[in-house]
């Protein structure tokens, strides 16, 4: 079934395989890319416009991030992928020397609703910035990512909402398969890995067929797309329980696109997923929601105006090392820019530390027994927040 690539630009080594007992599919690994090594399971902060909102590259590093995601759709529109290439590529442009994954733009383009038309060759869409008309094809999505120079590019796909009718899901999934082959044919940059995207919605037959088809192609990694949308956690779990076992003998990393709350990450790691990305931790931080062990603080709550304690006692982030809850509460009320920077530092540090704890538990052989404790630490962060991939 498999035609694994893992040729030049990516090497994935499973360092702790799942136990033979079958109690979990969780595993640890190292993903070696052009700009560095990524320990998995891993979370990728999102740098939509070639910046993780509010943070400098040094601050991103300090959160523990080893790889970030940048959005091809946004960078194609502004400042333009060719301009970034002329200025030395994305790493130099944003002064980030660790790995970068670029998405293909499929999610953003297809999410434009009335602003886009899908045909067999590609998608015609109107810019959300100025209404100008553009066209994305698999070939253009690959060319843009090669110009940006990310460590990992992603094939152009047609995502649909998980709850879409079966005929809609089937049509989009079949087209995603044809676009996957075109993306592979168009890709030529030897220092850049290319991941393919599985679709198939929540339909078991379509999801299984898509998993097997994408895995039959020589991609460097397998993205599980079309999740982290409007499905329930139970539907997501069931879809992973169906798809991941089909990849049991596949040596490539698995990436669930768009999932971001620690509680959701934990369940997906248990089901064998290696990579994640989401805007969620940073987005809720900018709204004044601070993630802490066991729950969250809404720093806009008046009670924090007089609270001299750090947001989280044992947290190494810039916010918790230096400032009180009272000061952050004041900054948010005054709409001071420092508020967004400090809160983002904290939530990303919390999320990346959570993933480090998950990896440590898998390595120690205490996973999945440790899941109860990790669930408590994650708090109830899945409720009513949505997975929020788009920026
Ligand atoms: Zn902190």
PDB file of C-alpha atoms in Angstrom, residues 136-367:
ATOM      1  CA  UNK A 136      -4.835  29.046  -7.239  1.00  0.00           C
ATOM      2  CA  UNK A 137      -3.941  25.742  -8.843  1.00  0.00           C
ATOM      3  CA  UNK A 138      -1.930  22.875  -7.361  1.00  0.00           C
ATOM      4  CA  UNK A 139       1.008  24.048  -9.471  1.00  0.00           C
ATOM      5  CA  UNK A 140       0.795  27.649  -8.241  1.00  0.00           C
ATOM      6  CA  UNK A 141       0.406  26.561  -4.603  1.00  0.00           C
ATOM      7  CA  UNK A 142       3.607  24.514  -4.930  1.00  0.00           C
ATOM      8  CA  UNK A 143       5.473  27.296  -6.780  1.00  0.00           C
ATOM      9  CA  UNK A 144       4.517  29.787  -4.066  1.00  0.00           C
ATOM     10  CA  UNK A 145       5.739  27.463  -1.313  1.00  0.00           C
ATOM     11  CA  UNK A 146       8.983  26.783  -3.163  1.00  0.00           C
ATOM     12  CA  UNK A 147       9.494  30.546  -3.465  1.00  0.00           C
ATOM     13  CA  UNK A 148       8.853  30.992   0.263  1.00  0.00           C
ATOM     14  CA  UNK A 149      11.376  28.224   0.945  1.00  0.00           C
ATOM     15  CA  UNK A 150       9.624  26.480   3.834  1.00  0.00           C
ATOM     16  CA  UNK A 151      11.044  23.210   5.192  1.00  0.00           C
ATOM     17  CA  UNK A 152       7.707  21.475   4.584  1.00  0.00           C
ATOM     18  CA  UNK A 153       5.281  22.318   1.783  1.00  0.00           C
ATOM     19  CA  UNK A 154       1.782  20.886   1.634  1.00  0.00           C
ATOM     20  CA  UNK A 155      -0.189  19.681  -1.391  1.00  0.00           C
ATOM     21  CA  UNK A 156      -3.124  21.811  -2.565  1.00  0.00           C
ATOM     22  CA  UNK A 157      -6.439  20.297  -1.507  1.00  0.00           C
ATOM     23  CA  UNK A 158     -10.154  21.018  -1.400  1.00  0.00           C
ATOM     24  CA  UNK A 159     -11.255  20.824   2.228  1.00  0.00           C
ATOM     25  CA  UNK A 160     -14.944  20.674   3.091  1.00  0.00           C
ATOM     26  CA  UNK A 161     -16.763  21.006   6.379  1.00  0.00           C
ATOM     27  CA  UNK A 162     -16.914  17.606   8.101  1.00  0.00           C
ATOM     28  CA  UNK A 163     -20.729  17.852   8.218  1.00  0.00           C
ATOM     29  CA  UNK A 164     -21.083  18.371   4.433  1.00  0.00           C
ATOM     30  CA  UNK A 165     -23.332  15.954   2.483  1.00  0.00           C
ATOM     31  CA  UNK A 166     -21.611  12.770   1.296  1.00  0.00           C
ATOM     32  CA  UNK A 167     -21.758  13.714  -2.380  1.00  0.00           C
ATOM     33  CA  UNK A 168     -19.986  17.011  -1.626  1.00  0.00           C
ATOM     34  CA  UNK A 169     -17.328  15.240   0.443  1.00  0.00           C
ATOM     35  CA  UNK A 170     -16.791  12.590  -2.248  1.00  0.00           C
ATOM     36  CA  UNK A 171     -16.428  15.142  -5.034  1.00  0.00           C
ATOM     37  CA  UNK A 172     -13.929  17.219  -3.018  1.00  0.00           C
ATOM     38  CA  UNK A 173     -11.999  14.139  -1.894  1.00  0.00           C
ATOM     39  CA  UNK A 174     -11.652  12.793  -5.441  1.00  0.00           C
ATOM     40  CA  UNK A 175     -10.474  16.208  -6.635  1.00  0.00           C
ATOM     41  CA  UNK A 176      -8.025  16.414  -3.706  1.00  0.00           C
ATOM     42  CA  UNK A 177      -6.521  13.122  -4.920  1.00  0.00           C
ATOM     43  CA  UNK A 178      -6.044  14.438  -8.467  1.00  0.00           C
ATOM     44  CA  UNK A 179      -4.568  17.647  -7.065  1.00  0.00           C
ATOM     45  CA  UNK A 180      -2.233  15.599  -4.838  1.00  0.00           C
ATOM     46  CA  UNK A 181      -0.739  13.932  -7.907  1.00  0.00           C
ATOM     47  CA  UNK A 182      -0.389  17.306  -9.652  1.00  0.00           C
ATOM     48  CA  UNK A 183       1.229  18.811  -6.533  1.00  0.00           C
ATOM     49  CA  UNK A 184       3.794  16.000  -6.484  1.00  0.00           C
ATOM     50  CA  UNK A 185       4.533  16.423 -10.189  1.00  0.00           C
ATOM     51  CA  UNK A 186       5.004  20.174  -9.755  1.00  0.00           C
ATOM     52  CA  UNK A 187       7.313  19.944  -6.736  1.00  0.00           C
ATOM     53  CA  UNK A 188      11.022  20.183  -7.485  1.00  0.00           C
ATOM     54  CA  UNK A 189      12.817  21.836  -4.569  1.00  0.00           C
ATOM     55  CA  UNK A 190      15.172  19.203  -3.118  1.00  0.00           C
ATOM     56  CA  UNK A 191      15.618  20.897   0.284  1.00  0.00           C
ATOM     57  CA  UNK A 192      11.868  21.043   0.898  1.00  0.00           C
ATOM     58  CA  UNK A 193       9.684  18.140   2.070  1.00  0.00           C
ATOM     59  CA  UNK A 194       6.159  17.738   0.668  1.00  0.00           C
ATOM     60  CA  UNK A 195       3.206  16.428   2.684  1.00  0.00           C
ATOM     61  CA  UNK A 196      -0.035  15.123   1.155  1.00  0.00           C
ATOM     62  CA  UNK A 197      -3.500  15.715   2.625  1.00  0.00           C
ATOM     63  CA  UNK A 198      -6.092  13.044   3.383  1.00  0.00           C
ATOM     64  CA  UNK A 199      -9.723  14.189   3.119  1.00  0.00           C
ATOM     65  CA  UNK A 200     -12.894  12.093   3.207  1.00  0.00           C
ATOM     66  CA  UNK A 201     -14.828  13.943   5.888  1.00  0.00           C
ATOM     67  CA  UNK A 202     -16.457  11.790   8.562  1.00  0.00           C
ATOM     68  CA  UNK A 203     -17.600   9.099   6.115  1.00  0.00           C
ATOM     69  CA  UNK A 204     -15.708   5.909   7.064  1.00  0.00           C
ATOM     70  CA  UNK A 205     -15.547   4.562   3.503  1.00  0.00           C
ATOM     71  CA  UNK A 206     -14.376   7.859   1.962  1.00  0.00           C
ATOM     72  CA  UNK A 207     -11.912   8.537   4.789  1.00  0.00           C
ATOM     73  CA  UNK A 208     -10.373   5.050   4.511  1.00  0.00           C
ATOM     74  CA  UNK A 209     -10.108   5.286   0.725  1.00  0.00           C
ATOM     75  CA  UNK A 210      -8.505   8.726   0.947  1.00  0.00           C
ATOM     76  CA  UNK A 211      -6.032   7.568   3.601  1.00  0.00           C
ATOM     77  CA  UNK A 212      -4.964   4.624   1.452  1.00  0.00           C
ATOM     78  CA  UNK A 213      -4.742   6.725  -1.707  1.00  0.00           C
ATOM     79  CA  UNK A 214      -2.662   9.543  -0.216  1.00  0.00           C
ATOM     80  CA  UNK A 215      -0.431   7.020   1.572  1.00  0.00           C
ATOM     81  CA  UNK A 216       0.204   5.277  -1.768  1.00  0.00           C
ATOM     82  CA  UNK A 217       1.897   8.420  -3.100  1.00  0.00           C
ATOM     83  CA  UNK A 218       5.549   9.341  -2.385  1.00  0.00           C
ATOM     84  CA  UNK A 219       4.866  12.208   0.032  1.00  0.00           C
ATOM     85  CA  UNK A 220       7.171  12.871   3.000  1.00  0.00           C
ATOM     86  CA  UNK A 221       4.298  13.067   5.486  1.00  0.00           C
ATOM     87  CA  UNK A 222       0.558  12.532   5.778  1.00  0.00           C
ATOM     88  CA  UNK A 223      -1.772  15.393   6.749  1.00  0.00           C
ATOM     89  CA  UNK A 224      -5.169  14.485   8.135  1.00  0.00           C
ATOM     90  CA  UNK A 225      -7.324  17.273   6.729  1.00  0.00           C
ATOM     91  CA  UNK A 226     -10.994  18.094   7.017  1.00  0.00           C
ATOM     92  CA  UNK A 227     -11.007  17.742  10.811  1.00  0.00           C
ATOM     93  CA  UNK A 228     -10.805  20.399  13.548  1.00  0.00           C
ATOM     94  CA  UNK A 229     -13.863  21.896  11.887  1.00  0.00           C
ATOM     95  CA  UNK A 230     -17.484  21.471  12.936  1.00  0.00           C
ATOM     96  CA  UNK A 231     -17.252  17.816  14.013  1.00  0.00           C
ATOM     97  CA  UNK A 232     -17.755  16.677  17.606  1.00  0.00           C
ATOM     98  CA  UNK A 233     -14.748  15.335  19.557  1.00  0.00           C
ATOM     99  CA  UNK A 234     -16.340  11.858  19.384  1.00  0.00           C
ATOM    100  CA  UNK A 235     -16.604  12.085  15.584  1.00  0.00           C
ATOM    101  CA  UNK A 236     -12.986  13.244  15.366  1.00  0.00           C
ATOM    102  CA  UNK A 237     -11.817  10.395  17.614  1.00  0.00           C
ATOM    103  CA  UNK A 238     -13.751   7.857  15.546  1.00  0.00           C
ATOM    104  CA  UNK A 239     -12.224   9.204  12.317  1.00  0.00           C
ATOM    105  CA  UNK A 240      -8.702   8.976  13.767  1.00  0.00           C
ATOM    106  CA  UNK A 241      -9.405   5.472  15.065  1.00  0.00           C
ATOM    107  CA  UNK A 242     -10.311   4.524  11.518  1.00  0.00           C
ATOM    108  CA  UNK A 243      -7.563   6.327   9.584  1.00  0.00           C
ATOM    109  CA  UNK A 244      -4.443   5.978  11.743  1.00  0.00           C
ATOM    110  CA  UNK A 245      -4.491   2.143  11.935  1.00  0.00           C
ATOM    111  CA  UNK A 246      -4.330   2.149   8.127  1.00  0.00           C
ATOM    112  CA  UNK A 247      -0.970   3.922   8.561  1.00  0.00           C
ATOM    113  CA  UNK A 248       0.390   1.568  11.253  1.00  0.00           C
ATOM    114  CA  UNK A 249       3.137   0.263   8.990  1.00  0.00           C
ATOM    115  CA  UNK A 250       3.783   3.619   7.342  1.00  0.00           C
ATOM    116  CA  UNK A 251       7.085   5.251   8.383  1.00  0.00           C
ATOM    117  CA  UNK A 252       5.949   8.838   7.791  1.00  0.00           C
ATOM    118  CA  UNK A 253       4.768  11.515  10.267  1.00  0.00           C
ATOM    119  CA  UNK A 254       1.035  12.223  10.673  1.00  0.00           C
ATOM    120  CA  UNK A 255      -0.192  15.780  10.995  1.00  0.00           C
ATOM    121  CA  UNK A 256      -3.703  16.749  12.113  1.00  0.00           C
ATOM    122  CA  UNK A 257      -4.292  20.219  10.689  1.00  0.00           C
ATOM    123  CA  UNK A 258      -5.912  22.907  12.795  1.00  0.00           C
ATOM    124  CA  UNK A 259      -6.232  21.386  16.276  1.00  0.00           C
ATOM    125  CA  UNK A 260      -5.072  23.531  19.201  1.00  0.00           C
ATOM    126  CA  UNK A 261      -6.512  23.016  22.683  1.00  0.00           C
ATOM    127  CA  UNK A 262      -4.340  20.862  24.971  1.00  0.00           C
ATOM    128  CA  UNK A 263      -7.272  18.565  25.801  1.00  0.00           C
ATOM    129  CA  UNK A 264      -7.881  17.923  22.083  1.00  0.00           C
ATOM    130  CA  UNK A 265      -4.155  17.482  21.373  1.00  0.00           C
ATOM    131  CA  UNK A 266      -3.911  14.840  24.098  1.00  0.00           C
ATOM    132  CA  UNK A 267      -6.711  12.710  22.618  1.00  0.00           C
ATOM    133  CA  UNK A 268      -5.219  12.941  19.124  1.00  0.00           C
ATOM    134  CA  UNK A 269      -1.708  12.029  20.333  1.00  0.00           C
ATOM    135  CA  UNK A 270      -3.251   8.969  22.027  1.00  0.00           C
ATOM    136  CA  UNK A 271      -4.654   8.037  18.607  1.00  0.00           C
ATOM    137  CA  UNK A 272      -1.248   8.297  16.909  1.00  0.00           C
ATOM    138  CA  UNK A 273      -0.956  11.875  15.600  1.00  0.00           C
ATOM    139  CA  UNK A 274       2.527  13.471  15.561  1.00  0.00           C
ATOM    140  CA  UNK A 275       2.056  17.121  14.485  1.00  0.00           C
ATOM    141  CA  UNK A 276      -0.460  19.888  15.135  1.00  0.00           C
ATOM    142  CA  UNK A 277      -0.999  23.573  14.435  1.00  0.00           C
ATOM    143  CA  UNK A 278      -3.597  26.122  15.468  1.00  0.00           C
ATOM    144  CA  UNK A 279      -4.094  29.831  16.034  1.00  0.00           C
ATOM    145  CA  UNK A 280      -6.154  29.000  19.137  1.00  0.00           C
ATOM    146  CA  UNK A 281      -3.635  29.509  22.007  1.00  0.00           C
ATOM    147  CA  UNK A 282      -2.504  32.875  20.606  1.00  0.00           C
ATOM    148  CA  UNK A 283      -5.984  34.034  19.605  1.00  0.00           C
ATOM    149  CA  UNK A 284      -7.547  33.410  23.007  1.00  0.00           C
ATOM    150  CA  UNK A 285      -4.486  35.002  24.651  1.00  0.00           C
ATOM    151  CA  UNK A 286      -5.171  38.232  22.779  1.00  0.00           C
ATOM    152  CA  UNK A 287      -8.711  38.063  24.157  1.00  0.00           C
ATOM    153  CA  UNK A 288      -7.363  37.900  27.718  1.00  0.00           C
ATOM    154  CA  UNK A 289      -7.794  34.190  28.306  1.00  0.00           C
ATOM    155  CA  UNK A 290      -4.722  32.684  30.014  1.00  0.00           C
ATOM    156  CA  UNK A 291      -4.315  28.906  30.060  1.00  0.00           C
ATOM    157  CA  UNK A 292      -3.105  27.520  33.395  1.00  0.00           C
ATOM    158  CA  UNK A 293      -2.924  24.002  34.853  1.00  0.00           C
ATOM    159  CA  UNK A 294      -6.482  22.855  35.483  1.00  0.00           C
ATOM    160  CA  UNK A 295      -8.302  25.609  33.643  1.00  0.00           C
ATOM    161  CA  UNK A 296      -8.038  29.201  32.529  1.00  0.00           C
ATOM    162  CA  UNK A 297      -8.025  32.746  33.842  1.00  0.00           C
ATOM    163  CA  UNK A 298     -10.038  35.490  32.221  1.00  0.00           C
ATOM    164  CA  UNK A 299      -7.623  38.268  33.060  1.00  0.00           C
ATOM    165  CA  UNK A 300     -10.292  40.878  32.293  1.00  0.00           C
ATOM    166  CA  UNK A 301     -12.063  39.792  35.479  1.00  0.00           C
ATOM    167  CA  UNK A 302     -11.996  42.714  37.947  1.00  0.00           C
ATOM    168  CA  UNK A 303     -10.726  40.466  40.765  1.00  0.00           C
ATOM    169  CA  UNK A 304      -7.307  40.263  39.092  1.00  0.00           C
ATOM    170  CA  UNK A 305      -6.748  44.021  39.324  1.00  0.00           C
ATOM    171  CA  UNK A 306      -5.435  43.516  42.889  1.00  0.00           C
ATOM    172  CA  UNK A 307      -3.802  40.089  42.473  1.00  0.00           C
ATOM    173  CA  UNK A 308      -0.014  40.296  43.029  1.00  0.00           C
ATOM    174  CA  UNK A 309       0.626  36.670  41.980  1.00  0.00           C
ATOM    175  CA  UNK A 310       2.014  35.560  38.627  1.00  0.00           C
ATOM    176  CA  UNK A 311      -0.476  34.055  36.172  1.00  0.00           C
ATOM    177  CA  UNK A 312       1.164  30.659  36.778  1.00  0.00           C
ATOM    178  CA  UNK A 313       3.650  30.016  39.593  1.00  0.00           C
ATOM    179  CA  UNK A 314       6.055  27.621  37.906  1.00  0.00           C
ATOM    180  CA  UNK A 315       5.862  29.019  34.355  1.00  0.00           C
ATOM    181  CA  UNK A 316       9.167  30.141  32.780  1.00  0.00           C
ATOM    182  CA  UNK A 317       7.557  32.594  30.331  1.00  0.00           C
ATOM    183  CA  UNK A 318       8.293  36.303  30.119  1.00  0.00           C
ATOM    184  CA  UNK A 319       4.926  37.183  31.683  1.00  0.00           C
ATOM    185  CA  UNK A 320       5.114  34.852  34.666  1.00  0.00           C
ATOM    186  CA  UNK A 321       8.799  35.531  35.408  1.00  0.00           C
ATOM    187  CA  UNK A 322       8.434  39.288  35.630  1.00  0.00           C
ATOM    188  CA  UNK A 323       4.854  40.480  36.077  1.00  0.00           C
ATOM    189  CA  UNK A 324       1.751  40.052  38.244  1.00  0.00           C
ATOM    190  CA  UNK A 325      -1.811  39.196  37.293  1.00  0.00           C
ATOM    191  CA  UNK A 326      -2.668  42.700  38.481  1.00  0.00           C
ATOM    192  CA  UNK A 327      -0.310  44.308  35.977  1.00  0.00           C
ATOM    193  CA  UNK A 328      -1.565  42.168  33.069  1.00  0.00           C
ATOM    194  CA  UNK A 329      -5.185  42.903  34.039  1.00  0.00           C
ATOM    195  CA  UNK A 330      -4.349  46.603  33.928  1.00  0.00           C
ATOM    196  CA  UNK A 331      -2.632  46.316  30.537  1.00  0.00           C
ATOM    197  CA  UNK A 332      -5.684  44.578  29.045  1.00  0.00           C
ATOM    198  CA  UNK A 333      -8.078  47.196  30.427  1.00  0.00           C
ATOM    199  CA  UNK A 334      -5.887  49.961  29.042  1.00  0.00           C
ATOM    200  CA  UNK A 335      -5.607  48.067  25.703  1.00  0.00           C
ATOM    201  CA  UNK A 336      -1.810  48.388  25.938  1.00  0.00           C
ATOM    202  CA  UNK A 337       0.075  46.449  23.223  1.00  0.00           C
ATOM    203  CA  UNK A 338       2.292  44.740  25.809  1.00  0.00           C
ATOM    204  CA  UNK A 339      -0.783  42.851  27.048  1.00  0.00           C
ATOM    205  CA  UNK A 340      -1.116  40.878  23.790  1.00  0.00           C
ATOM    206  CA  UNK A 341       2.610  40.100  23.689  1.00  0.00           C
ATOM    207  CA  UNK A 342       2.805  38.836  27.285  1.00  0.00           C
ATOM    208  CA  UNK A 343      -0.414  36.807  27.093  1.00  0.00           C
ATOM    209  CA  UNK A 344       0.692  35.186  23.818  1.00  0.00           C
ATOM    210  CA  UNK A 345       4.095  34.295  25.307  1.00  0.00           C
ATOM    211  CA  UNK A 346       2.292  32.567  28.172  1.00  0.00           C
ATOM    212  CA  UNK A 347      -0.304  30.543  26.242  1.00  0.00           C
ATOM    213  CA  UNK A 348       2.233  29.294  23.713  1.00  0.00           C
ATOM    214  CA  UNK A 349       4.652  28.396  26.512  1.00  0.00           C
ATOM    215  CA  UNK A 350       1.846  26.520  28.287  1.00  0.00           C
ATOM    216  CA  UNK A 351       0.871  24.626  25.132  1.00  0.00           C
ATOM    217  CA  UNK A 352       4.443  23.691  24.171  1.00  0.00           C
ATOM    218  CA  UNK A 353       5.236  22.679  27.759  1.00  0.00           C
ATOM    219  CA  UNK A 354       2.123  20.498  27.733  1.00  0.00           C
ATOM    220  CA  UNK A 355       3.387  18.728  24.611  1.00  0.00           C
ATOM    221  CA  UNK A 356       6.806  18.261  26.248  1.00  0.00           C
ATOM    222  CA  UNK A 357       5.064  16.594  29.203  1.00  0.00           C
ATOM    223  CA  UNK A 358       3.162  14.330  26.825  1.00  0.00           C
ATOM    224  CA  UNK A 359       6.412  13.335  25.067  1.00  0.00           C
ATOM    225  CA  UNK A 360       8.126  12.673  28.402  1.00  0.00           C
ATOM    226  CA  UNK A 361       5.276  10.424  29.487  1.00  0.00           C
ATOM    227  CA  UNK A 362       5.347   8.451  26.230  1.00  0.00           C
ATOM    228  CA  UNK A 363       9.130   8.024  26.510  1.00  0.00           C
ATOM    229  CA  UNK A 364       8.831   6.926  30.134  1.00  0.00           C
ATOM    230  CA  UNK A 365       6.267   4.295  29.190  1.00  0.00           C
ATOM    231  CA  UNK A 366       3.652   5.834  31.495  1.00  0.00           C
ATOM    232  CA  UNK A 367       1.296   6.786  28.654  1.00  0.00           C
TER     233      UNK A 367
END
